[in-house]
mmCIF file of C-alpha atoms in Angstrom:
data_model
loop_
_atom_site.group_PDB
_atom_site.id
_atom_site.type_symbol
_atom_site.label_atom_id
_atom_site.label_comp_id
_atom_site.label_asym_id
_atom_site.label_seq_id
_atom_site.Cartn_x
_atom_site.Cartn_y
_atom_site.Cartn_z
ATOM 1 C CA UNK A 1451 0.000 0.000 0.000
ATOM 2 C CA UNK A 1452 1.371 3.365 -1.013
ATOM 3 C CA UNK A 1453 1.779 6.329 1.292
ATOM 4 C CA UNK A 1454 -1.147 8.055 -0.451
ATOM 5 C CA UNK A 1455 -3.425 5.071 0.173
ATOM 6 C CA UNK A 1456 -2.415 4.944 3.827
ATOM 7 C CA UNK A 1457 -3.154 8.661 4.208
ATOM 8 C CA UNK A 1458 -6.537 8.215 2.511
ATOM 9 C CA UNK A 1459 -7.377 5.284 4.818
ATOM 10 C CA UNK A 1460 -6.587 7.357 7.899
ATOM 11 C CA UNK A 1461 -8.737 10.218 6.655
ATOM 12 C CA UNK A 1462 -11.821 8.058 6.088
ATOM 13 C CA UNK A 1463 -11.457 6.148 9.362
ATOM 14 C CA UNK A 1464 -14.480 7.055 11.544
ATOM 15 C CA UNK A 1465 -13.762 9.298 14.488
ATOM 16 C CA UNK A 1466 -13.451 7.780 17.905
ATOM 17 C CA UNK A 1467 -16.698 7.611 19.847
ATOM 18 C CA UNK A 1468 -17.101 10.094 22.700
ATOM 19 C CA UNK A 1469 -16.036 8.875 26.108
ATOM 20 C CA UNK A 1470 -19.530 9.317 27.555
ATOM 21 C CA UNK A 1471 -21.209 6.915 25.093
ATOM 22 C CA UNK A 1472 -21.834 4.299 27.791
ATOM 23 C CA UNK A 1473 -22.514 6.619 30.720
ATOM 24 C CA UNK A 1474 -24.846 5.487 33.443
ATOM 25 C CA UNK A 1475 -28.014 7.422 34.204
ATOM 26 C CA UNK A 1476 -26.506 8.965 37.335
ATOM 27 C CA UNK A 1477 -23.398 10.069 35.428
ATOM 28 C CA UNK A 1478 -25.551 11.555 32.677
ATOM 29 C CA UNK A 1479 -27.644 13.508 35.194
ATOM 30 C CA UNK A 1480 -24.504 14.743 36.939
ATOM 31 C CA UNK A 1481 -22.994 15.902 33.626
ATOM 32 C CA UNK A 1482 -26.155 17.873 32.872
ATOM 33 C CA UNK A 1483 -26.370 19.190 36.408
ATOM 34 C CA UNK A 1484 -22.821 20.590 36.292
ATOM 35 C CA UNK A 1485 -23.866 22.888 33.470
ATOM 36 C CA UNK A 1486 -26.367 24.654 35.741
ATOM 37 C CA UNK A 1487 -24.699 27.583 37.500
ATOM 38 C CA UNK A 1488 -27.556 28.101 39.960
ATOM 39 C CA UNK A 1489 -27.716 24.367 40.635
ATOM 40 C CA UNK A 1490 -24.015 24.201 41.500
ATOM 41 C CA UNK A 1491 -24.341 27.278 43.708
ATOM 42 C CA UNK A 1492 -27.264 25.643 45.477
ATOM 43 C CA UNK A 1493 -25.308 22.407 45.932
ATOM 44 C CA UNK A 1494 -22.354 24.295 47.418
ATOM 45 C CA UNK A 1495 -24.607 26.241 49.795
ATOM 46 C CA UNK A 1496 -26.470 23.099 50.890
ATOM 47 C CA UNK A 1497 -23.182 21.320 51.563
ATOM 48 C CA UNK A 1498 -21.979 24.349 53.550
ATOM 49 C CA UNK A 1499 -25.215 24.442 55.572
ATOM 50 C CA UNK A 1500 -24.922 20.783 56.527
ATOM 51 C CA UNK A 1501 -21.233 21.222 57.353
ATOM 52 C CA UNK A 1502 -22.020 24.144 59.654
ATOM 53 C CA UNK A 1503 -24.915 22.243 61.254
ATOM 54 C CA UNK A 1504 -22.816 19.149 61.972
ATOM 55 C CA UNK A 1505 -19.869 21.139 63.356
ATOM 56 C CA UNK A 1506 -21.912 23.961 64.890
ATOM 57 C CA UNK A 1507 -19.798 24.057 68.060
ATOM 58 C CA UNK A 1508 -16.674 24.591 65.971
ATOM 59 C CA UNK A 1509 -18.096 27.285 63.686
ATOM 60 C CA UNK A 1510 -19.934 29.172 66.448
ATOM 61 C CA UNK A 1511 -17.532 31.756 67.916
ATOM 62 C CA UNK A 1512 -19.126 31.552 71.382
ATOM 63 C CA UNK A 1513 -21.223 29.389 73.649
ATOM 64 C CA UNK A 1514 -24.858 30.027 72.574
ATOM 65 C CA UNK A 1515 -26.052 30.009 76.193
ATOM 66 C CA UNK A 1516 -23.388 32.379 77.544
ATOM 67 C CA UNK A 1517 -24.840 35.751 78.535
ATOM 68 C CA UNK A 1518 -23.363 39.248 78.306
ATOM 69 C CA UNK A 1519 -24.859 42.717 77.956
ATOM 70 C CA UNK A 1520 -28.359 42.554 76.479
ATOM 71 C CA UNK A 1521 -28.997 43.961 73.005
ATOM 72 C CA UNK A 1522 -25.356 44.765 72.351
ATOM 73 C CA UNK A 1523 -24.908 46.018 68.771
ATOM 74 C CA UNK A 1524 -22.824 44.036 66.279
ATOM 75 C CA UNK A 1525 -19.082 44.573 66.496
ATOM 76 C CA UNK A 1526 -17.757 45.527 63.083
ATOM 77 C CA UNK A 1527 -14.474 44.091 61.841
ATOM 78 C CA UNK A 1528 -11.929 46.896 61.447
ATOM 79 C CA UNK A 1529 -8.586 47.130 59.668
ATOM 80 C CA UNK A 1530 -7.617 50.485 61.145
ATOM 81 C CA UNK A 1531 -6.049 51.388 64.470
ATOM 82 C CA UNK A 1532 -6.864 54.221 66.868
ATOM 83 C CA UNK A 1533 -5.217 56.814 64.646
ATOM 84 C CA UNK A 1534 -6.953 55.513 61.516
ATOM 85 C CA UNK A 1535 -3.861 53.885 60.018
ATOM 86 C CA UNK A 1536 -4.465 50.744 57.946
ATOM 87 C CA UNK A 1537 -3.396 47.371 59.349
ATOM 88 C CA UNK A 1538 -3.523 43.918 57.794
ATOM 89 C CA UNK A 1539 -4.576 42.383 61.121
ATOM 90 C CA UNK A 1540 -8.392 42.416 61.550
ATOM 91 C CA UNK A 1541 -9.724 43.490 64.910
ATOM 92 C CA UNK A 1542 -12.880 44.508 66.734
ATOM 93 C CA UNK A 1543 -13.366 47.136 69.382
ATOM 94 C CA UNK A 1544 -15.502 46.452 72.416
ATOM 95 C CA UNK A 1545 -18.207 48.929 73.339
ATOM 96 C CA UNK A 1546 -17.387 51.097 76.357
ATOM 97 C CA UNK A 1547 -18.562 54.296 77.980
ATOM 98 C CA UNK A 1548 -16.700 57.424 76.945
ATOM 99 C CA UNK A 1549 -16.042 60.544 78.979
ATOM 100 C CA UNK A 1550 -18.506 62.571 76.907
ATOM 101 C CA UNK A 1551 -22.092 63.050 78.115
ATOM 102 C CA UNK A 1552 -25.260 63.091 76.079
ATOM 103 C CA UNK A 1553 -26.556 66.709 76.042
ATOM 104 C CA UNK A 1554 -30.165 65.529 76.507
ATOM 105 C CA UNK A 1555 -29.973 62.630 78.972
ATOM 106 C CA UNK A 1556 -26.592 63.545 80.505
ATOM 107 C CA UNK A 1557 -25.664 59.858 80.303
ATOM 108 C CA UNK A 1558 -22.185 58.737 79.208
ATOM 109 C CA UNK A 1559 -21.995 58.234 75.461
ATOM 110 C CA UNK A 1560 -21.202 54.644 74.509
ATOM 111 C CA UNK A 1561 -18.660 54.062 71.760
ATOM 112 C CA UNK A 1562 -15.832 51.813 70.575
ATOM 113 C CA UNK A 1563 -12.952 51.263 73.006
ATOM 114 C CA UNK A 1564 -10.036 52.032 70.687
ATOM 115 C CA UNK A 1565 -7.491 51.554 73.466
ATOM 116 C CA UNK A 1566 -8.229 47.824 73.838
ATOM 117 C CA UNK A 1567 -8.613 46.141 70.435
ATOM 118 C CA UNK A 1568 -9.378 42.426 70.174
ATOM 119 C CA UNK A 1569 -7.448 40.879 67.290
ATOM 120 C CA UNK A 1570 -9.201 38.224 65.231
ATOM 121 C CA UNK A 1571 -7.892 34.968 63.887
ATOM 122 C CA UNK A 1572 -8.757 31.463 62.769
ATOM 123 C CA UNK A 1573 -8.747 28.321 64.929
ATOM 124 C CA UNK A 1574 -8.695 30.314 68.143
ATOM 125 C CA UNK A 1575 -9.344 29.105 71.679
ATOM 126 C CA UNK A 1576 -12.763 29.658 73.181
ATOM 127 C CA UNK A 1577 -15.555 27.936 75.058
ATOM 128 C CA UNK A 1578 -14.999 24.225 75.566
ATOM 129 C CA UNK A 1579 -17.283 21.673 73.914
ATOM 130 C CA UNK A 1580 -17.313 17.967 73.123
ATOM 131 C CA UNK A 1581 -16.763 17.104 69.472
ATOM 132 C CA UNK A 1582 -19.350 14.457 68.511
ATOM 133 C CA UNK A 1583 -20.167 14.324 72.219
ATOM 134 C CA UNK A 1584 -16.907 12.517 72.992
ATOM 135 C CA UNK A 1585 -13.753 14.555 72.368
ATOM 136 C CA UNK A 1586 -13.240 17.681 74.521
ATOM 137 C CA UNK A 1587 -12.150 20.585 72.294
ATOM 138 C CA UNK A 1588 -11.783 24.339 72.808
ATOM 139 C CA UNK A 1589 -10.939 25.442 69.240
ATOM 140 C CA UNK A 1590 -13.286 27.582 67.170
ATOM 141 C CA UNK A 1591 -13.131 28.447 63.497
ATOM 142 C CA UNK A 1592 -13.059 32.210 63.967
ATOM 143 C CA UNK A 1593 -12.927 34.600 66.906
ATOM 144 C CA UNK A 1594 -10.751 36.771 69.100
ATOM 145 C CA UNK A 1595 -7.213 35.537 69.640
ATOM 146 C CA UNK A 1596 -7.279 36.616 73.296
ATOM 147 C CA UNK A 1597 -10.435 34.587 74.029
ATOM 148 C CA UNK A 1598 -12.603 37.640 74.676
ATOM 149 C CA UNK A 1599 -16.263 37.552 73.603
ATOM 150 C CA UNK A 1600 -16.952 38.892 70.130
ATOM 151 C CA UNK A 1601 -20.473 39.568 68.862
ATOM 152 C CA UNK A 1602 -20.432 39.787 65.077
ATOM 153 C CA UNK A 1603 -24.243 39.977 64.922
ATOM 154 C CA UNK A 1604 -24.870 41.483 68.359
ATOM 155 C CA UNK A 1605 -26.722 39.927 71.288
ATOM 156 C CA UNK A 1606 -30.375 39.264 72.086
ATOM 157 C CA UNK A 1607 -32.457 40.441 75.034
ATOM 158 C CA UNK A 1608 -30.695 37.998 77.356
ATOM 159 C CA UNK A 1609 -27.213 38.943 76.145
ATOM 160 C CA UNK A 1610 -26.636 35.751 74.145
ATOM 161 C CA UNK A 1611 -24.608 35.893 70.942
ATOM 162 C CA UNK A 1612 -26.970 35.981 67.943
ATOM 163 C CA UNK A 1613 -24.502 34.491 65.440
ATOM 164 C CA UNK A 1614 -23.656 31.530 67.675
ATOM 165 C CA UNK A 1615 -27.321 30.854 68.378
ATOM 166 C CA UNK A 1616 -28.192 31.057 64.670
ATOM 167 C CA UNK A 1617 -25.453 28.550 63.833
ATOM 168 C CA UNK A 1618 -26.650 26.169 66.539
ATOM 169 C CA UNK A 1619 -30.249 26.773 65.488
ATOM 170 C CA UNK A 1620 -29.460 25.362 62.057
ATOM 171 C CA UNK A 1621 -29.257 21.928 63.668
ATOM 172 C CA UNK A 1622 -32.842 21.893 64.905
ATOM 173 C CA UNK A 1623 -34.319 23.668 61.888
ATOM 174 C CA UNK A 1624 -32.616 21.367 59.372
ATOM 175 C CA UNK A 1625 -33.271 18.283 61.523
ATOM 176 C CA UNK A 1626 -36.988 19.066 61.625
ATOM 177 C CA UNK A 1627 -37.059 19.707 57.870
ATOM 178 C CA UNK A 1628 -35.199 16.502 57.015
ATOM 179 C CA UNK A 1629 -37.275 14.390 59.414
ATOM 180 C CA UNK A 1630 -40.561 15.729 58.070
ATOM 181 C CA UNK A 1631 -39.492 15.373 54.439
ATOM 182 C CA UNK A 1632 -38.249 11.806 55.039
ATOM 183 C CA UNK A 1633 -41.562 10.719 56.577
ATOM 184 C CA UNK A 1634 -43.567 12.569 53.925
ATOM 185 C CA UNK A 1635 -41.516 10.972 51.144
ATOM 186 C CA UNK A 1636 -41.853 7.422 52.482
ATOM 187 C CA UNK A 1637 -45.601 7.649 53.114
ATOM 188 C CA UNK A 1638 -46.423 9.699 50.028
ATOM 189 C CA UNK A 1639 -44.367 7.521 47.674
ATOM 190 C CA UNK A 1640 -45.805 4.287 49.068
ATOM 191 C CA UNK A 1641 -49.407 5.469 48.903
ATOM 192 C CA UNK A 1642 -48.904 6.938 45.434
ATOM 193 C CA UNK A 1643 -47.324 3.759 44.057
ATOM 194 C CA UNK A 1644 -50.071 1.525 45.428
ATOM 195 C CA UNK A 1645 -52.860 3.833 44.281
ATOM 196 C CA UNK A 1646 -51.474 4.415 40.804
ATOM 197 C CA UNK A 1647 -50.493 0.828 40.069
ATOM 198 C CA UNK A 1648 -53.553 -1.061 41.302
ATOM 199 C CA UNK A 1649 -56.178 1.506 40.314
ATOM 200 C CA UNK A 1650 -59.816 0.501 40.479
ATOM 201 C CA UNK A 1651 -61.669 0.629 43.782
ATOM 202 C CA UNK A 1652 -58.443 0.833 45.798
ATOM 203 C CA UNK A 1653 -57.378 3.950 43.903
ATOM 204 C CA UNK A 1654 -60.821 5.508 44.335
ATOM 205 C CA UNK A 1655 -60.923 5.066 48.113
ATOM 206 C CA UNK A 1656 -57.296 6.110 48.583
ATOM 207 C CA UNK A 1657 -57.801 9.275 46.556
ATOM 208 C CA UNK A 1658 -60.927 10.220 48.491
ATOM 209 C CA UNK A 1659 -58.905 9.972 51.710
ATOM 210 C CA UNK A 1660 -56.099 12.025 50.133
ATOM 211 C CA UNK A 1661 -58.618 14.695 49.165
ATOM 212 C CA UNK A 1662 -59.880 14.835 52.741
ATOM 213 C CA UNK A 1663 -56.330 15.403 53.996
ATOM 214 C CA UNK A 1664 -55.699 18.078 51.370
ATOM 215 C CA UNK A 1665 -58.959 19.817 52.276
ATOM 216 C CA UNK A 1666 -57.845 20.577 55.838
ATOM 217 C CA UNK A 1667 -56.827 24.215 56.438
ATOM 218 C CA UNK A 1668 -53.280 23.497 57.516
ATOM 219 C CA UNK A 1669 -52.328 26.582 59.517
ATOM 220 C CA UNK A 1670 -55.304 26.520 61.940
ATOM 221 C CA UNK A 1671 -54.875 22.787 62.305
ATOM 222 C CA UNK A 1672 -51.163 23.192 63.098
ATOM 223 C CA UNK A 1673 -51.948 25.715 65.795
ATOM 224 C CA UNK A 1674 -54.773 23.618 67.228
ATOM 225 C CA UNK A 1675 -52.808 20.368 67.369
ATOM 226 C CA UNK A 1676 -49.578 21.847 68.741
ATOM 227 C CA UNK A 1677 -51.522 23.703 71.441
ATOM 228 C CA UNK A 1678 -52.771 20.365 72.786
ATOM 229 C CA UNK A 1679 -49.373 19.603 74.325
ATOM 230 C CA UNK A 1680 -48.916 21.001 77.842
ATOM 231 C CA UNK A 1681 -46.234 23.630 78.298
ATOM 232 C CA UNK A 1682 -44.586 21.420 80.905
ATOM 233 C CA UNK A 1683 -44.137 18.519 78.465
ATOM 234 C CA UNK A 1684 -40.529 17.399 77.847
ATOM 235 C CA UNK A 1685 -38.775 19.059 74.947
ATOM 236 C CA UNK A 1686 -38.289 15.868 72.946
ATOM 237 C CA UNK A 1687 -41.995 15.024 73.265
ATOM 238 C CA UNK A 1688 -43.015 18.437 71.944
ATOM 239 C CA UNK A 1689 -40.501 18.231 69.110
ATOM 240 C CA UNK A 1690 -41.650 14.742 68.123
ATOM 241 C CA UNK A 1691 -45.281 15.844 68.111
ATOM 242 C CA UNK A 1692 -44.476 18.799 65.867
ATOM 243 C CA UNK A 1693 -42.690 16.520 63.380
ATOM 244 C CA UNK A 1694 -45.593 14.055 63.384
ATOM 245 C CA UNK A 1695 -48.165 16.824 62.833
ATOM 246 C CA UNK A 1696 -46.209 18.356 59.935
ATOM 247 C CA UNK A 1697 -45.720 14.922 58.367
ATOM 248 C CA UNK A 1698 -49.373 13.904 58.761
ATOM 249 C CA UNK A 1699 -50.506 16.912 56.739
ATOM 250 C CA UNK A 1700 -47.718 16.964 54.159
ATOM 251 C CA UNK A 1701 -47.697 13.507 52.541
ATOM 252 C CA UNK A 1702 -50.912 13.876 50.531
ATOM 253 C CA UNK A 1703 -49.475 16.165 47.838
ATOM 254 C CA UNK A 1704 -46.479 13.877 47.347
ATOM 255 C CA UNK A 1705 -48.784 10.866 46.923
ATOM 256 C CA UNK A 1706 -50.774 12.691 44.254
ATOM 257 C CA UNK A 1707 -47.635 13.387 42.232
ATOM 258 C CA UNK A 1708 -46.310 9.839 42.535
ATOM 259 C CA UNK A 1709 -49.733 8.407 41.664
ATOM 260 C CA UNK A 1710 -49.773 10.285 38.373
ATOM 261 C CA UNK A 1711 -46.318 8.991 37.474
ATOM 262 C CA UNK A 1712 -47.230 5.430 38.499
ATOM 263 C CA UNK A 1713 -50.406 5.401 36.410
ATOM 264 C CA UNK A 1714 -48.423 6.443 33.332
ATOM 265 C CA UNK A 1715 -45.653 3.909 33.956
ATOM 266 C CA UNK A 1716 -48.037 1.006 34.631
ATOM 267 C CA UNK A 1717 -49.137 1.130 30.970
ATOM 268 C CA UNK A 1718 -45.645 1.066 29.467
ATOM 269 C CA UNK A 1719 -44.626 -1.991 27.431
ATOM 270 C CA UNK A 1720 -41.984 -3.365 29.779
ATOM 271 C CA UNK A 1721 -44.434 -3.287 32.705
ATOM 272 C CA UNK A 1722 -47.084 -5.061 30.616
ATOM 273 C CA UNK A 1723 -44.466 -7.606 29.577
ATOM 274 C CA UNK A 1724 -43.554 -8.239 33.225
ATOM 275 C CA UNK A 1725 -47.226 -8.797 34.018
ATOM 276 C CA UNK A 1726 -47.533 -11.189 31.077
ATOM 277 C CA UNK A 1727 -44.655 -13.392 32.245
ATOM 278 C CA UNK A 1728 -46.201 -13.666 35.707
ATOM 279 C CA UNK A 1729 -44.096 -11.203 37.749
ATOM 280 C CA UNK A 1730 -45.546 -10.403 41.162
ATOM 281 C CA UNK A 1731 -46.996 -7.002 41.939
ATOM 282 C CA UNK A 1732 -44.274 -6.383 44.499
ATOM 283 C CA UNK A 1733 -41.543 -7.059 41.955
ATOM 284 C CA UNK A 1734 -43.159 -4.839 39.330
ATOM 285 C CA UNK A 1735 -43.602 -1.967 41.771
ATOM 286 C CA UNK A 1736 -40.104 -2.072 43.266
ATOM 287 C CA UNK A 1737 -38.128 -3.243 40.220
ATOM 288 C CA UNK A 1738 -39.824 -1.407 37.362
ATOM 289 C CA UNK A 1739 -41.964 1.496 38.573
ATOM 290 C CA UNK A 1740 -40.162 2.802 41.675
ATOM 291 C CA UNK A 1741 -36.740 3.327 39.987
ATOM 292 C CA UNK A 1742 -38.423 5.411 37.282
ATOM 293 C CA UNK A 1743 -40.297 7.480 39.864
ATOM 294 C CA UNK A 1744 -37.277 8.192 42.061
ATOM 295 C CA UNK A 1745 -35.954 10.989 39.859
ATOM 296 C CA UNK A 1746 -39.187 12.921 40.378
ATOM 297 C CA UNK A 1747 -39.205 12.091 44.100
ATOM 298 C CA UNK A 1748 -35.643 13.372 44.594
ATOM 299 C CA UNK A 1749 -36.473 16.665 42.915
ATOM 300 C CA UNK A 1750 -39.670 16.983 44.977
ATOM 301 C CA UNK A 1751 -37.679 16.404 48.173
ATOM 302 C CA UNK A 1752 -35.243 19.235 47.415
ATOM 303 C CA UNK A 1753 -38.161 21.556 46.671
ATOM 304 C CA UNK A 1754 -40.173 20.486 49.725
ATOM 305 C CA UNK A 1755 -37.432 21.095 52.295
ATOM 306 C CA UNK A 1756 -37.569 24.935 51.955
ATOM 307 C CA UNK A 1757 -41.324 24.945 52.600
ATOM 308 C CA UNK A 1758 -40.814 22.960 55.817
ATOM 309 C CA UNK A 1759 -38.041 25.343 56.918
ATOM 310 C CA UNK A 1760 -40.359 28.306 56.337
ATOM 311 C CA UNK A 1761 -43.199 26.561 58.149
ATOM 312 C CA UNK A 1762 -40.999 25.751 61.150
ATOM 313 C CA UNK A 1763 -39.773 29.348 61.271
ATOM 314 C CA UNK A 1764 -43.342 30.652 61.171
ATOM 315 C CA UNK A 1765 -44.606 28.252 63.829
ATOM 316 C CA UNK A 1766 -41.536 28.965 65.957
ATOM 317 C CA UNK A 1767 -42.225 32.678 65.679
ATOM 318 C CA UNK A 1768 -45.742 32.008 67.014
ATOM 319 C CA UNK A 1769 -44.345 29.801 69.786
ATOM 320 C CA UNK A 1770 -45.726 26.482 68.501
ATOM 321 C CA UNK A 1771 -42.591 24.695 67.286
ATOM 322 C CA UNK A 1772 -39.475 24.507 69.458
ATOM 323 C CA UNK A 1773 -39.276 25.239 73.150
ATOM 324 C CA UNK A 1774 -36.190 26.352 75.114
ATOM 325 C CA UNK A 1775 -33.520 25.250 75.839
ATOM 326 C CA UNK A 1776 -33.482 24.067 72.222
ATOM 327 C CA UNK A 1777 -32.550 26.655 69.612
ATOM 328 C CA UNK A 1778 -34.098 27.126 66.189
ATOM 329 C CA UNK A 1779 -34.403 29.995 63.757
ATOM 330 C CA UNK A 1780 -38.122 30.282 64.387
ATOM 331 C CA UNK A 1781 -37.642 30.404 68.152
ATOM 332 C CA UNK A 1782 -35.041 33.167 67.775
ATOM 333 C CA UNK A 1783 -37.512 35.228 65.752
ATOM 334 C CA UNK A 1784 -39.849 35.439 68.740
ATOM 335 C CA UNK A 1785 -37.746 38.395 69.894
ATOM 336 C CA UNK A 1786 -38.958 40.331 66.838
ATOM 337 C CA UNK A 1787 -42.624 40.236 67.864
ATOM 338 C CA UNK A 1788 -42.803 43.978 68.582
ATOM 339 C CA UNK A 1789 -42.035 46.851 66.224
ATOM 340 C CA UNK A 1790 -40.219 48.801 68.919
ATOM 341 C CA UNK A 1791 -37.679 46.020 69.366
ATOM 342 C CA UNK A 1792 -37.112 45.711 65.625
ATOM 343 C CA UNK A 1793 -36.676 49.459 65.258
ATOM 344 C CA UNK A 1794 -34.227 49.732 68.133
ATOM 345 C CA UNK A 1795 -32.329 46.450 67.677
ATOM 346 C CA UNK A 1796 -32.597 45.420 64.008
ATOM 347 C CA UNK A 1797 -29.756 42.896 64.281
ATOM 348 C CA UNK A 1798 -32.046 40.366 65.981
ATOM 349 C CA UNK A 1799 -33.531 39.796 62.507
ATOM 350 C CA UNK A 1800 -30.325 37.952 61.564
ATOM 351 C CA UNK A 1801 -32.041 34.494 61.587
ATOM 352 C CA UNK A 1802 -34.129 35.701 58.649
ATOM 353 C CA UNK A 1803 -30.930 35.794 56.606
ATOM 354 C CA UNK A 1804 -30.164 32.173 57.471
ATOM 355 C CA UNK A 1805 -33.697 31.148 56.459
ATOM 356 C CA UNK A 1806 -33.422 33.026 53.156
ATOM 357 C CA UNK A 1807 -30.068 31.433 52.325
ATOM 358 C CA UNK A 1808 -31.427 27.967 53.151
ATOM 359 C CA UNK A 1809 -34.555 28.430 51.045
ATOM 360 C CA UNK A 1810 -32.532 29.779 48.113
ATOM 361 C CA UNK A 1811 -29.973 26.960 48.365
ATOM 362 C CA UNK A 1812 -32.517 24.135 48.267
ATOM 363 C CA UNK A 1813 -34.644 25.824 45.592
ATOM 364 C CA UNK A 1814 -31.591 26.363 43.394
ATOM 365 C CA UNK A 1815 -30.514 22.760 43.946
ATOM 366 C CA UNK A 1816 -34.008 21.503 43.134
ATOM 367 C CA UNK A 1817 -34.243 23.585 39.955
ATOM 368 C CA UNK A 1818 -30.859 22.310 38.781
ATOM 369 C CA UNK A 1819 -31.815 18.686 39.483
ATOM 370 C CA UNK A 1820 -35.154 19.104 37.714
ATOM 371 C CA UNK A 1821 -33.459 20.425 34.587
ATOM 372 C CA UNK A 1822 -30.848 17.662 34.717
ATOM 373 C CA UNK A 1823 -33.355 14.856 35.241
ATOM 374 C CA UNK A 1824 -35.784 16.061 32.577
ATOM 375 C CA UNK A 1825 -33.977 18.515 30.238
ATOM 376 C CA UNK A 1826 -36.840 18.548 27.766
#
């Protein structure tokens, strides 16, 4: 064969197939999901939220139950010294009384104590805690290097650090949301699969019961059911009851969605073929229908978590969710019940920021997953 023939043969040789020709479904969804900017941002924020919730003691600069001056304003991070010269070392200045008097009240004017700066750093010593409940540790991610209290978001009416309490509150708020969504997903998916696959009289009776559950006005029912528990009940009992009540009223919508998917899938050829060869109903449901429904269920879970977080925050604000000594974002918002407090101490609204970030993170993650699972 001449050199020209060899060159011609190379030119007409078909191009190599792309590397992703035999990708699995999960790999294909992940490749599509990575193209979504908002989805990746949501994934990063969700991962950060769970990391902060798991290691709340480490990320919180102070003990959430430690008390100082009530309603202290946030201490701003400064890069300037007393004379105003720039410094690369961040610091905060504690609030102290100055020698000047207010011309109206004749009280000492409160201002930053420039003579005693508290330098900031990472992995500093602070309040002791037990890592995973076992290992005694006194290191915190960020704080004052001299161990002095620092209030980046101010303090509440009892003098407790707002930032530390918001970080610890993420544990309860996310735990409630995940518990409720898990129960709702299990019950709703099971009921939806059974109703959509079997149809007939079973589907009719199940759907009438689902309609009854959906017809309840949820907010008045939440308030009525949670008010049945005595104030003196143990904290874990109250928390369990709240989770059960939220779950009992939240599974119906999930079952409706799964039922629609199951009814469509039960008429597909491979399901009819499985029925023809004598496959059991259990095998058809769990081997053929459930795997094809899971993509929709996963997306619904990521979109349902923000609604539970908002509901817990609202009920906590009304005093029907979490009781002290537990900490949640909704419970912290009880301090904002009067306009005078909000006007004078606006920093106690900081938990609202955590709720907004959480809702945005899960919504962005859910939108990215929805586009990746069903791009058309």
